[in-house]
Coordinates of C-alpha atoms in Angstrom, one line a residue:
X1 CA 11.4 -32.1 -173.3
X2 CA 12.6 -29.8 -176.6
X3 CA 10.8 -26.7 -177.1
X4 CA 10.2 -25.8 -180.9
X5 CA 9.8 -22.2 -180.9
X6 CA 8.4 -22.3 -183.8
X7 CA 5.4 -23.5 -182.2
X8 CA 5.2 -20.3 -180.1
X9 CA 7.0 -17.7 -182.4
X10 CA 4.5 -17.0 -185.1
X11 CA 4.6 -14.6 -188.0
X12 CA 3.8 -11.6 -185.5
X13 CA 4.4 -12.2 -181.7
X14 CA 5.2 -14.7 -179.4
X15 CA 2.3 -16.5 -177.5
X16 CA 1.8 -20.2 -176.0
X17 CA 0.5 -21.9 -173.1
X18 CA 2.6 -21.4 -169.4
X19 CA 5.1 -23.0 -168.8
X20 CA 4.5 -26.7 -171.4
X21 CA 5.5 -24.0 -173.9
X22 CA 6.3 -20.6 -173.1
X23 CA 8.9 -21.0 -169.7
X24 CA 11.3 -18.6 -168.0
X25 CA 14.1 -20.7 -169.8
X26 CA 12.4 -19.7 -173.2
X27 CA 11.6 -16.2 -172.0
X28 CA 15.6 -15.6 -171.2
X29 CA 16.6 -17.3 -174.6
X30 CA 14.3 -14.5 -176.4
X31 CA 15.2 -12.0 -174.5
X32 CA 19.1 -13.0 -175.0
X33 CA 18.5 -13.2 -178.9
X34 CA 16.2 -10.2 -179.0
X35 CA 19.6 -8.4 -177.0
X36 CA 21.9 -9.6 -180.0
X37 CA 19.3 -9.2 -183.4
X38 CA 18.1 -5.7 -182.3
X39 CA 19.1 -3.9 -179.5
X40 CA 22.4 -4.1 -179.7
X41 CA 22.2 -3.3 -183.4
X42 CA 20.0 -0.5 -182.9
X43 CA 21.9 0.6 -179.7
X44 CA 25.1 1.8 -182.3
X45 CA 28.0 3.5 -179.8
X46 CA 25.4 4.2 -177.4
X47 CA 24.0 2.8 -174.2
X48 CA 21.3 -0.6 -175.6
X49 CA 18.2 0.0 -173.4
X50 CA 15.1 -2.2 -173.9
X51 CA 11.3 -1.4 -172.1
X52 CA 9.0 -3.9 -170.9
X53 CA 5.5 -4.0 -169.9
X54 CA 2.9 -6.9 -169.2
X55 CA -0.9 -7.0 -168.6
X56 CA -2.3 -8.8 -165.8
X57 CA -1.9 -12.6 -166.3
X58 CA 0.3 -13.9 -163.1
X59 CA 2.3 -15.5 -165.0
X60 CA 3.6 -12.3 -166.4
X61 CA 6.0 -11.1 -163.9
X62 CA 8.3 -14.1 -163.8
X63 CA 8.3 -14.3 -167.7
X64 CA 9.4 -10.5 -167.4
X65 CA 12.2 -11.1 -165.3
X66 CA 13.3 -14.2 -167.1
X67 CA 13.7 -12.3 -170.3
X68 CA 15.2 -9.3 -168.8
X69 CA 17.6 -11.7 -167.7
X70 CA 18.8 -12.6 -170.9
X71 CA 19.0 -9.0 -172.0
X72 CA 21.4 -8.0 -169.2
X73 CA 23.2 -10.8 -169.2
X74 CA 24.0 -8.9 -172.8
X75 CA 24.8 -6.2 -171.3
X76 CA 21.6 -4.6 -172.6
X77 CA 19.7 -2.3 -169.8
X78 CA 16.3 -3.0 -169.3
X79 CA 13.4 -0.2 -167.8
X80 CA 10.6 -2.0 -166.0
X81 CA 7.3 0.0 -166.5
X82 CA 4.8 -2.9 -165.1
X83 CA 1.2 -3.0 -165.8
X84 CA 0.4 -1.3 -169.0
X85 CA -1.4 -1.9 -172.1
X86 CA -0.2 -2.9 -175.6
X87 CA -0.3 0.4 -176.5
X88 CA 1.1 2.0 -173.2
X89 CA 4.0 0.3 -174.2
X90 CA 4.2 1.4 -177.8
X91 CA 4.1 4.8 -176.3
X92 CA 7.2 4.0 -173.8
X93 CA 9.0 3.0 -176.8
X94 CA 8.2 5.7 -179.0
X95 CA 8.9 8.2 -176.1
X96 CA 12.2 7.0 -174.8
X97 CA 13.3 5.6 -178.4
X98 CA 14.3 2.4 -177.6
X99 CA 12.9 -1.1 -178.5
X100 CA 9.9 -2.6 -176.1
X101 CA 8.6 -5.6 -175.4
X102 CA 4.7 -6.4 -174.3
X103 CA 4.0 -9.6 -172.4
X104 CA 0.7 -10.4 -173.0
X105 CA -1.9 -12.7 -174.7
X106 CA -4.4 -10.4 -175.5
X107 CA -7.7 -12.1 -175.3
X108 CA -6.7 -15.5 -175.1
X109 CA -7.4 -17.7 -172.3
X110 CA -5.6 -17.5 -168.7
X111 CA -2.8 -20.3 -169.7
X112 CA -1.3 -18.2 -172.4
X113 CA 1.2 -15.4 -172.3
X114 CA 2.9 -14.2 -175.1
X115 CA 5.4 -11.2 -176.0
X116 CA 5.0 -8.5 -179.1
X117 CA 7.9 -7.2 -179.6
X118 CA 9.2 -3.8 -181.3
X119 CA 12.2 -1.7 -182.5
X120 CA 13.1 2.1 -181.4
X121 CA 10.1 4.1 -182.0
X122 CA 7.4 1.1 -181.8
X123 CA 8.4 0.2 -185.4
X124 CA 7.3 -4.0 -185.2
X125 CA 9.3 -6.9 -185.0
X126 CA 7.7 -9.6 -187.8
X127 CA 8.7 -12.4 -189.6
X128 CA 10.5 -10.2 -192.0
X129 CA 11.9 -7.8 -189.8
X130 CA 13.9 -9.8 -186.9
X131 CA 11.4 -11.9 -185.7
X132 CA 12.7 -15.7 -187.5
X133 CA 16.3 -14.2 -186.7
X134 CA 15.2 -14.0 -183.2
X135 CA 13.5 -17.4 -183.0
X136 CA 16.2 -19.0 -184.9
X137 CA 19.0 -17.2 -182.0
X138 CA 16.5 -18.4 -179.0
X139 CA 16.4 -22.1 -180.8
X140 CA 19.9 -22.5 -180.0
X141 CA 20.3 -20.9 -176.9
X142 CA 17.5 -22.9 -175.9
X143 CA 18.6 -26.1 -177.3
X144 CA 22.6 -25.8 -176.3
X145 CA 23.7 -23.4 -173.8
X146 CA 23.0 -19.4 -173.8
X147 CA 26.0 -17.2 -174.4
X148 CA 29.2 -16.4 -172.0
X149 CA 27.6 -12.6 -170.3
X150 CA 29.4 -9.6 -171.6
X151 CA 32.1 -8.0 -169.1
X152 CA 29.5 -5.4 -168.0
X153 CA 25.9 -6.8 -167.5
X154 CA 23.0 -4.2 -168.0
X155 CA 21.0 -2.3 -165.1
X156 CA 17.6 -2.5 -164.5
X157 CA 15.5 0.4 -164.1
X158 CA 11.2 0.7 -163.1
X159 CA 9.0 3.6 -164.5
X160 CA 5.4 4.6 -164.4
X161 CA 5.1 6.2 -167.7
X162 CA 1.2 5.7 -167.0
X163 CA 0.5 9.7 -166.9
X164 CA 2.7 10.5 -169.4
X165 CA 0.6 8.0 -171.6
X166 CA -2.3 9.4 -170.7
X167 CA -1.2 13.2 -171.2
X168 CA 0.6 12.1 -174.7
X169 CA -3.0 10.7 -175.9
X170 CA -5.2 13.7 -174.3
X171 CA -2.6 16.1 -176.3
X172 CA -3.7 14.5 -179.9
X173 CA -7.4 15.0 -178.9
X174 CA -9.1 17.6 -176.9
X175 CA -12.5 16.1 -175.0
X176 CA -12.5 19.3 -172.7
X177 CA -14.7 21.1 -174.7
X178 CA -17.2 18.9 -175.7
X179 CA -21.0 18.1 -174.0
X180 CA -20.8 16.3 -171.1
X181 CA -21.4 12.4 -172.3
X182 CA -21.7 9.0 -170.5
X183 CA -19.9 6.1 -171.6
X184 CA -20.0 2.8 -170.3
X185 CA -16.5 1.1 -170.4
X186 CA -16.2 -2.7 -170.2
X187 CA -12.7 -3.6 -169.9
X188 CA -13.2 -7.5 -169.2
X189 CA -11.3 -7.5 -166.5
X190 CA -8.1 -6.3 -169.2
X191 CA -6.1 -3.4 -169.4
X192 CA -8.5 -1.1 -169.9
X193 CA -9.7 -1.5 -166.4
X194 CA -6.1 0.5 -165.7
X195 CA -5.7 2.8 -168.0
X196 CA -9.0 3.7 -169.1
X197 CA -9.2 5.3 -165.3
X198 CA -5.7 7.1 -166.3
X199 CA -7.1 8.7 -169.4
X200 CA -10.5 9.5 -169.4
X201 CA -10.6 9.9 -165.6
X202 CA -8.7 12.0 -163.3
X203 CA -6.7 8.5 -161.7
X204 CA -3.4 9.6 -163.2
X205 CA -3.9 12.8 -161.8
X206 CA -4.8 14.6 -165.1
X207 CA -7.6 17.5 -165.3
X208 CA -11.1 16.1 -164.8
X209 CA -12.9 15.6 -168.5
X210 CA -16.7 15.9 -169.1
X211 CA -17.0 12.1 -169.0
X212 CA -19.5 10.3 -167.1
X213 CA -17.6 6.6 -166.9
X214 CA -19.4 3.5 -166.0
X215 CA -17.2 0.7 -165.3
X216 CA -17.7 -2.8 -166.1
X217 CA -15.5 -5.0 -165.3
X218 CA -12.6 -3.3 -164.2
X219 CA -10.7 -5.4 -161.9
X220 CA -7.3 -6.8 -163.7
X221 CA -8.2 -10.5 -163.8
X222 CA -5.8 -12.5 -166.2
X223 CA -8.5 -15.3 -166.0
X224 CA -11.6 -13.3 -167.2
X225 CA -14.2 -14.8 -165.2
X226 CA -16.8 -12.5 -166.5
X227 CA -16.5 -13.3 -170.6
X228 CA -13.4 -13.0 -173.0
X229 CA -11.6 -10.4 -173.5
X230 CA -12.3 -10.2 -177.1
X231 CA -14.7 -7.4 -178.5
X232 CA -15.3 -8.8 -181.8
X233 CA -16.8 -11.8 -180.7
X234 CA -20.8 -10.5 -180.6
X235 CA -21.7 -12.3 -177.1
X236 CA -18.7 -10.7 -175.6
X237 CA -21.0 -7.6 -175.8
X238 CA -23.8 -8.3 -174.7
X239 CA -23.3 -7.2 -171.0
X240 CA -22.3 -3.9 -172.6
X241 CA -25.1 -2.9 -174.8
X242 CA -27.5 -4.0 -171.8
X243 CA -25.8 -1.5 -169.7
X244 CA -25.8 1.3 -172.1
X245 CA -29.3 1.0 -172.7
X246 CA -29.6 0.5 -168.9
X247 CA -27.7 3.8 -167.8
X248 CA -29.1 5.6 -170.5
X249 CA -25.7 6.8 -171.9
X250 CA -24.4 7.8 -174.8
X251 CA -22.1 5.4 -175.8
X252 CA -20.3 1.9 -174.8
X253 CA -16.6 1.4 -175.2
X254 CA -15.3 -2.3 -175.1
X255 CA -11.6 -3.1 -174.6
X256 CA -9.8 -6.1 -175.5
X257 CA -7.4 -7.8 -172.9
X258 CA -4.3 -5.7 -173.8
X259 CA -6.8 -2.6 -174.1
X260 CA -5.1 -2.2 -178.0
X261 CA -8.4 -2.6 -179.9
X262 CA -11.4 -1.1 -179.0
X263 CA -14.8 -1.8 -179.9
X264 CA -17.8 0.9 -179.8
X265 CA -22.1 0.5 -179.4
X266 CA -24.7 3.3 -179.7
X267 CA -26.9 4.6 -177.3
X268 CA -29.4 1.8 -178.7
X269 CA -27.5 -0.8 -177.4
X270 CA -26.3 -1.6 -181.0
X271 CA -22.4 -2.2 -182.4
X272 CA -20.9 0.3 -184.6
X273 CA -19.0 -1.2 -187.4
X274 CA -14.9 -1.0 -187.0
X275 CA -15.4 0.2 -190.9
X276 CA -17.7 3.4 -189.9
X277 CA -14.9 3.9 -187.3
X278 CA -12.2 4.2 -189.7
X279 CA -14.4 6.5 -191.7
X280 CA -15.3 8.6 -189.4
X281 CA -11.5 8.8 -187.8
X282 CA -10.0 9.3 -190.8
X283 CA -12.2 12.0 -191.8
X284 CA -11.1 13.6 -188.3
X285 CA -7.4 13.1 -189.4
X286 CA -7.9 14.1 -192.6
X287 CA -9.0 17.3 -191.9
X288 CA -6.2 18.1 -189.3
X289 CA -3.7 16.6 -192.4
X290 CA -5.2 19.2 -194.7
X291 CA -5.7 22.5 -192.4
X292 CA -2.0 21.7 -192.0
X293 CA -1.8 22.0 -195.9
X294 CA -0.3 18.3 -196.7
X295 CA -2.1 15.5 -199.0
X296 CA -3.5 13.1 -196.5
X297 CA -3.0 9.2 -197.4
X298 CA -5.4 6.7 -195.0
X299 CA -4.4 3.0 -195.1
X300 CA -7.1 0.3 -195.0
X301 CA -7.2 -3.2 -195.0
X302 CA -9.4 -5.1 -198.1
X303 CA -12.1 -6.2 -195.6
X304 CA -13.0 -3.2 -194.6
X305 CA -16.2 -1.7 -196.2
X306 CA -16.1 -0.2 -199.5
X307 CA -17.5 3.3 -197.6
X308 CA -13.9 3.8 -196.1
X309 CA -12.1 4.6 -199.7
X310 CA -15.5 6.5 -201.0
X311 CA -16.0 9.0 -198.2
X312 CA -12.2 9.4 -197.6
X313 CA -11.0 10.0 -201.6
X314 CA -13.9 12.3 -201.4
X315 CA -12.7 14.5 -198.7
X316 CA -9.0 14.5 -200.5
X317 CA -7.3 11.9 -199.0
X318 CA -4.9 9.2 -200.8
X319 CA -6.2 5.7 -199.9
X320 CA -3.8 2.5 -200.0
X321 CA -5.4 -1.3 -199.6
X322 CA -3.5 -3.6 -198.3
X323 CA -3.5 -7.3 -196.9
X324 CA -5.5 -7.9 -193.3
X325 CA -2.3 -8.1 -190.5
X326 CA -1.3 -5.5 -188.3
X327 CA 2.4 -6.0 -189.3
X328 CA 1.1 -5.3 -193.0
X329 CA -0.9 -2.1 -191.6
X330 CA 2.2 -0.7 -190.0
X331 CA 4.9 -1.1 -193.0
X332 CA 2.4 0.8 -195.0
X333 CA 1.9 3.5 -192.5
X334 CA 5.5 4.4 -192.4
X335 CA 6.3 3.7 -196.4
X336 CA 3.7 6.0 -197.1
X337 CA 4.0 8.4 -194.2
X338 CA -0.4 7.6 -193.4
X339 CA -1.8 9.8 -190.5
X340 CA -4.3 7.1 -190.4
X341 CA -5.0 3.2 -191.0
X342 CA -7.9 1.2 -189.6
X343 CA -9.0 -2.6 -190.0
X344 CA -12.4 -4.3 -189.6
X345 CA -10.7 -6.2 -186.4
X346 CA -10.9 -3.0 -184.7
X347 CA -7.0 -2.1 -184.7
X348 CA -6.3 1.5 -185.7
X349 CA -3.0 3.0 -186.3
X350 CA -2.0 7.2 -186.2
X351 CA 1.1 8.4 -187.1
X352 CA 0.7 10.7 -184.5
X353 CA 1.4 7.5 -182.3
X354 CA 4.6 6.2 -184.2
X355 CA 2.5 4.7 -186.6
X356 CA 1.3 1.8 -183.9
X357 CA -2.5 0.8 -183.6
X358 CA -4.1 2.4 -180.5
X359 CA -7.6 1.5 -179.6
X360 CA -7.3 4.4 -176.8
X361 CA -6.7 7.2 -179.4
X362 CA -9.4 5.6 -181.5
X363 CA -11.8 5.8 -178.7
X364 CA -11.1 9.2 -178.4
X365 CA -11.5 10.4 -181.2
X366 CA -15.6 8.9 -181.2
X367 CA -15.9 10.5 -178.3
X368 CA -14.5 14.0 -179.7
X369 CA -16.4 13.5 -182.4
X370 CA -20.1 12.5 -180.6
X371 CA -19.4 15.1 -178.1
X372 CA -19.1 18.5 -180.8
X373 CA -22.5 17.7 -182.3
X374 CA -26.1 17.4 -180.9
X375 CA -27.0 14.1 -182.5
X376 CA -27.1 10.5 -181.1
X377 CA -24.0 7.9 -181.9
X378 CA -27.0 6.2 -183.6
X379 CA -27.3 8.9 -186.1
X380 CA -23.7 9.8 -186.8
X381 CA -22.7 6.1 -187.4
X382 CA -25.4 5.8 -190.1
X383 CA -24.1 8.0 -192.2
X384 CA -20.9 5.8 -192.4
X385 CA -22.7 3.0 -193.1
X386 CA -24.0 2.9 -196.4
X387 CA -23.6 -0.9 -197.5
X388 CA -24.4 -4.2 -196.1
X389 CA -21.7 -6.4 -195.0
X390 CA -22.0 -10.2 -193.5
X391 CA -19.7 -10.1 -191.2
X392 CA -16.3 -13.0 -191.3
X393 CA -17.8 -16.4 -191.8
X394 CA -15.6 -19.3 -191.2
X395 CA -16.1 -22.7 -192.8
X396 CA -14.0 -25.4 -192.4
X397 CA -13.5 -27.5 -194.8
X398 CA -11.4 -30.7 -196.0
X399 CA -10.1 -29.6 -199.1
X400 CA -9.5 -26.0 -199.0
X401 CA -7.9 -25.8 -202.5
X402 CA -11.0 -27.6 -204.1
X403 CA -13.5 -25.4 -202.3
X404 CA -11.3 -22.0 -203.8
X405 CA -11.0 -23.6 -207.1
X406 CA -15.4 -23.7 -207.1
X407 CA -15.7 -20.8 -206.4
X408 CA -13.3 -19.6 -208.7
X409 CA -14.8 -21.5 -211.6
X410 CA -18.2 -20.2 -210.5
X411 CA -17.0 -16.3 -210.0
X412 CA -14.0 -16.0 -212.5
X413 CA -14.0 -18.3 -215.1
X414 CA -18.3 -18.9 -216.0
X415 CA -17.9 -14.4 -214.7
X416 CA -20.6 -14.9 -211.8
X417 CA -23.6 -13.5 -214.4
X418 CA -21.9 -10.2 -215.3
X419 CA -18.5 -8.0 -215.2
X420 CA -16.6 -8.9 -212.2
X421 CA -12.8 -8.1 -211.1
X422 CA -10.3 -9.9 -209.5
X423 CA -7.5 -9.6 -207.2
X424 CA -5.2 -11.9 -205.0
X425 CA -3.6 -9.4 -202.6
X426 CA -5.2 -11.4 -200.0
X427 CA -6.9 -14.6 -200.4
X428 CA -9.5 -14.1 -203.2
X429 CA -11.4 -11.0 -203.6
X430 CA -14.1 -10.7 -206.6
X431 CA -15.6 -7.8 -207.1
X432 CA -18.4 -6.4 -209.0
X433 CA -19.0 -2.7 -207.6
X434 CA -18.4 -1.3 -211.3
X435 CA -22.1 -2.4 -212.4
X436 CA -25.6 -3.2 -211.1
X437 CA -25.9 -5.0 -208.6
X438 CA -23.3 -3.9 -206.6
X439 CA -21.3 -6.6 -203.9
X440 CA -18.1 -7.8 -203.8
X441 CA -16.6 -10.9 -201.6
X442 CA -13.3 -12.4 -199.9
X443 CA -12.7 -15.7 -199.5
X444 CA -9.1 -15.9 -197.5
X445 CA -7.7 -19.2 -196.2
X446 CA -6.3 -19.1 -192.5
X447 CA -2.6 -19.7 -191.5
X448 CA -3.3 -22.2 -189.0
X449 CA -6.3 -24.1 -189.2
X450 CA -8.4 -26.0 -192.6
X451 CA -10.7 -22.7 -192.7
X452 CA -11.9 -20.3 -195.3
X453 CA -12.6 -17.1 -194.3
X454 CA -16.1 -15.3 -196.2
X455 CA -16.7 -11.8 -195.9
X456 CA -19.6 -10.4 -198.5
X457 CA -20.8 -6.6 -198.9
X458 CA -23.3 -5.1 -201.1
X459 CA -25.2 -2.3 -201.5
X460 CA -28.5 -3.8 -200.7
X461 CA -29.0 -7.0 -197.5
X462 CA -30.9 -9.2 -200.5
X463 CA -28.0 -8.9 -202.8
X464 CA -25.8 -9.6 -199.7
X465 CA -27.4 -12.3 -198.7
X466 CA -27.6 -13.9 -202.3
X467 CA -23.9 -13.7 -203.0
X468 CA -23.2 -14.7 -198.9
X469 CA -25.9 -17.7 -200.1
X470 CA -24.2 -18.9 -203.1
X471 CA -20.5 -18.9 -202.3
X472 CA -21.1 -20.6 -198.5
X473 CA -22.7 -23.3 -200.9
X474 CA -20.0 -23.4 -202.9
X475 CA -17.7 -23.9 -200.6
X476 CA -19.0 -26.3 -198.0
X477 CA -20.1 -28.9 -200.8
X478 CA -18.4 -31.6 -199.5
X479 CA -18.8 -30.7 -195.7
X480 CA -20.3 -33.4 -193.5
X481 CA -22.9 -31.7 -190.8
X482 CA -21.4 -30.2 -188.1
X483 CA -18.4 -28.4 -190.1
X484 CA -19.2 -25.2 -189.8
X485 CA -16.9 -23.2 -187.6

């Protein structure tokens, strides 16, 4: 049966089901287009090299070997570093300065794998930077016959580049000093249950830290028999804040199943928004921009809360909005040379890790931060968190068109009661923050699926609720029950 990759290659990775869709025979066809669209390229008169990591799904080994197949075959070397996370393997490729590639599937299910792939210097591969070149090269390998080899096939190489990860990450942030703190970790059976161990514990070999860590869920299981992998889904938390509140600790840490986004709760058991994250980082990194006497710039997605841009142009910094994607996040970072961007999905990106999202850094940086004061997380969080926000609320609907165009005649055209502004970066955003009462919403279709995606903030929960209120109505008018996603 034909494989159309572009059911599998999307606008950012690679990721299907194994093997109906993603195979050894289409892992070797990506790998031997990935050799010819960008490391031979990139390679110039020197020696092409690619890294590869995977997370623990079984079928992860064979689908490395496959695709290192079809980059030797190329003649392209490849360096084996194993188990890693997402973000391990951005490192490898920022430190060696060559391009990588991360099998995984992050949180979804045990029947997917998938690959993100990156230039030298973790700089991504998207749709408009080699990915549809690559998915267009695999389509006809796959469908006709791959390539004659070159005269010399590349060597393969293993690494553990786990310490030097770790000893990278603990040179941008210094927990040594800080009061002794416990954290409960749950890794959901991901990557974080390898390198969290590596990091913040002494299982790389690196100094001891003052770091209680409780584990939950440590043991690499591609099949996450405990609960998904995925922090921003809220019942995928609730063994963590019980523990927290059980152990009495400071903080809770929660790890996707690549261990690149990180989510954090307070000592009360309660989650701390990814938005008073980014604030709260990029206040950290603004201040280290500045003592270096340079004019910080922060990047932010337009879901994020309104607090990021306030407390960050207050402190100095240069803020840029941009669309929600990470491959968005990251152009940004490097067009506008960022020390900082953070999303509301958790993903946050440091220049001082080759402008790639690291939820390890991120993690970090909270603890850095908790551990130089007295207070609990409880308190510090609340001063980041200012406004109200509803959360992404997903509606599907039949017509999504029709349901936009109501709630544009309803927001834009009759002005929604009062001055409103309007922008289409992203989906729809309306906002009214210039006047009394403040709120703003966006309503953002999604790629795959008949959805609309809400997210409202204000600056008080009635006003939230109103707007949240009104424009769900809007849009579900002509849902049947049971449409709600």
């Amino acid at each position: 049966m034909r494989i159309d990759l572009s059911t599998i290659i999307k606008a950012y990775d690679v990721r299907g089901t194994v093997p109906d869709q993603f195979s050894p025979d289409v892992a070797r066809a990506i790998g031997a287009a990935f050799a010819r669209v960008v490391a031979l390229p990139e390679a110039g008169a020197g020696r092409p090299s690619v890294v590869i990591g995977h997370d623990m799904r079984e079928s992860g080994p064979e689908l490395v070997g496959a695709f290192a197949d079809g980059l030797t075959a190329a003649g392209v070397d490849v360096v084996l570093i194993g188990l890693c996370s997402t973000d391990g393997l951005y490192y490898a490729s920022g430190a060696l300065g060559v391009p990588g590639a991360m099998f995984t599937a992050s949180h979804n299910p045990a029947e997917y794998n998938g690959i993100k792939l990156s230039r030298a210097g973790a700089r991504p591969v998207g749709e408009e930077t080699g990915l549809a070149e690559v998915r267009a090269l695999a389509q006809e390998f796959l469908d006709g016959a791959l390539p004659e080899a070159a005269a010399e096939a590349g060597a393969v190489s293993e690494r553990d580049l786990l310490a030097d990860y770790g000893a990278f990450l603990r040179g941008l942030v210094d927990l040594s000093g800080g009061r002794p703190l416990k954290v409960v970790v749950d890794a959901g059976n991901g990557m974080g249950g390898h390198t969290v161990p590596a990091v913040l514990g002494t299982g790389a070999g690196l100094p001891e830290l003052p770091l209680e860590i409780v584990p939950l869920y440590f043991e690499l299981d591609g099949s996450f028999p405990n609960h998904e992998a995925n922090p921003l889904e809220p019942s995928n938390l609730l063994d963590l804040q019980a523990a927290v509140v059980a152990n009495g600790a400071d903080i809770g840490l929660a790890f996707d199943g690549d261990a690149d986004r990180c989510f954090v709760i307070d000592e009360k058991g309660a989650p701390v928004s990814p938005s008073a994250i980014t604030a709260l980082v990029g206040l950290r990194e603004v201040a280290k921009e500045k003592a270096a006497g340079r004019t910080p710039t922060v990047i932010h997605n337009l879901i994020t809360s309104r607090a990021v841009p306030d407390f960050l142009d207050a402190a100095g910094a240069t803020t840029v909005r941009t669309r929600v994607g990470h491959s968005y996040i990251k152009a940004q970072m490097a067009q506008h040379d960022a020390v900082f961007g953070g999303e509301h999905s958790a993903h946050y990106y440091f220049r001082d890790f080759f402008f790639a999202d690291t939820g390890m850094l991120a993690a970090m940086h909270v603890l850095a931060a908790l551990g130089e004061q007295p207070h609990p997380l409880s308190a510090l969080a609340e001063m980041y968190e200012p406004y109200v926000s509803s959360g992404e609320i997903n509606s599907r609907v039949a017509d999504v068109p029709a349901a936009r165009a109501r709630v544009i005649e309803a927001y834009v055209t009759q002005e929604g009661g009062g001055p409103v502004e309007v922008d289409e970066l992203d989906g729809l955003t309306v906002s009214h923050w210039g006047s009394h009462p403040q709120w703003w919403f966006n309503l953002r279709a999604s790629n795959t699926e008949p959805l609309l995606r809400l997210n409202v903030e204000a600056a008080d929960e009635d006003i939230m609720e109103k707007v949240r209120d009104d424009v769900l109505s809007l849009v579900r008018a002509d849902q049947t029950e049971g449409d709600q996603a």
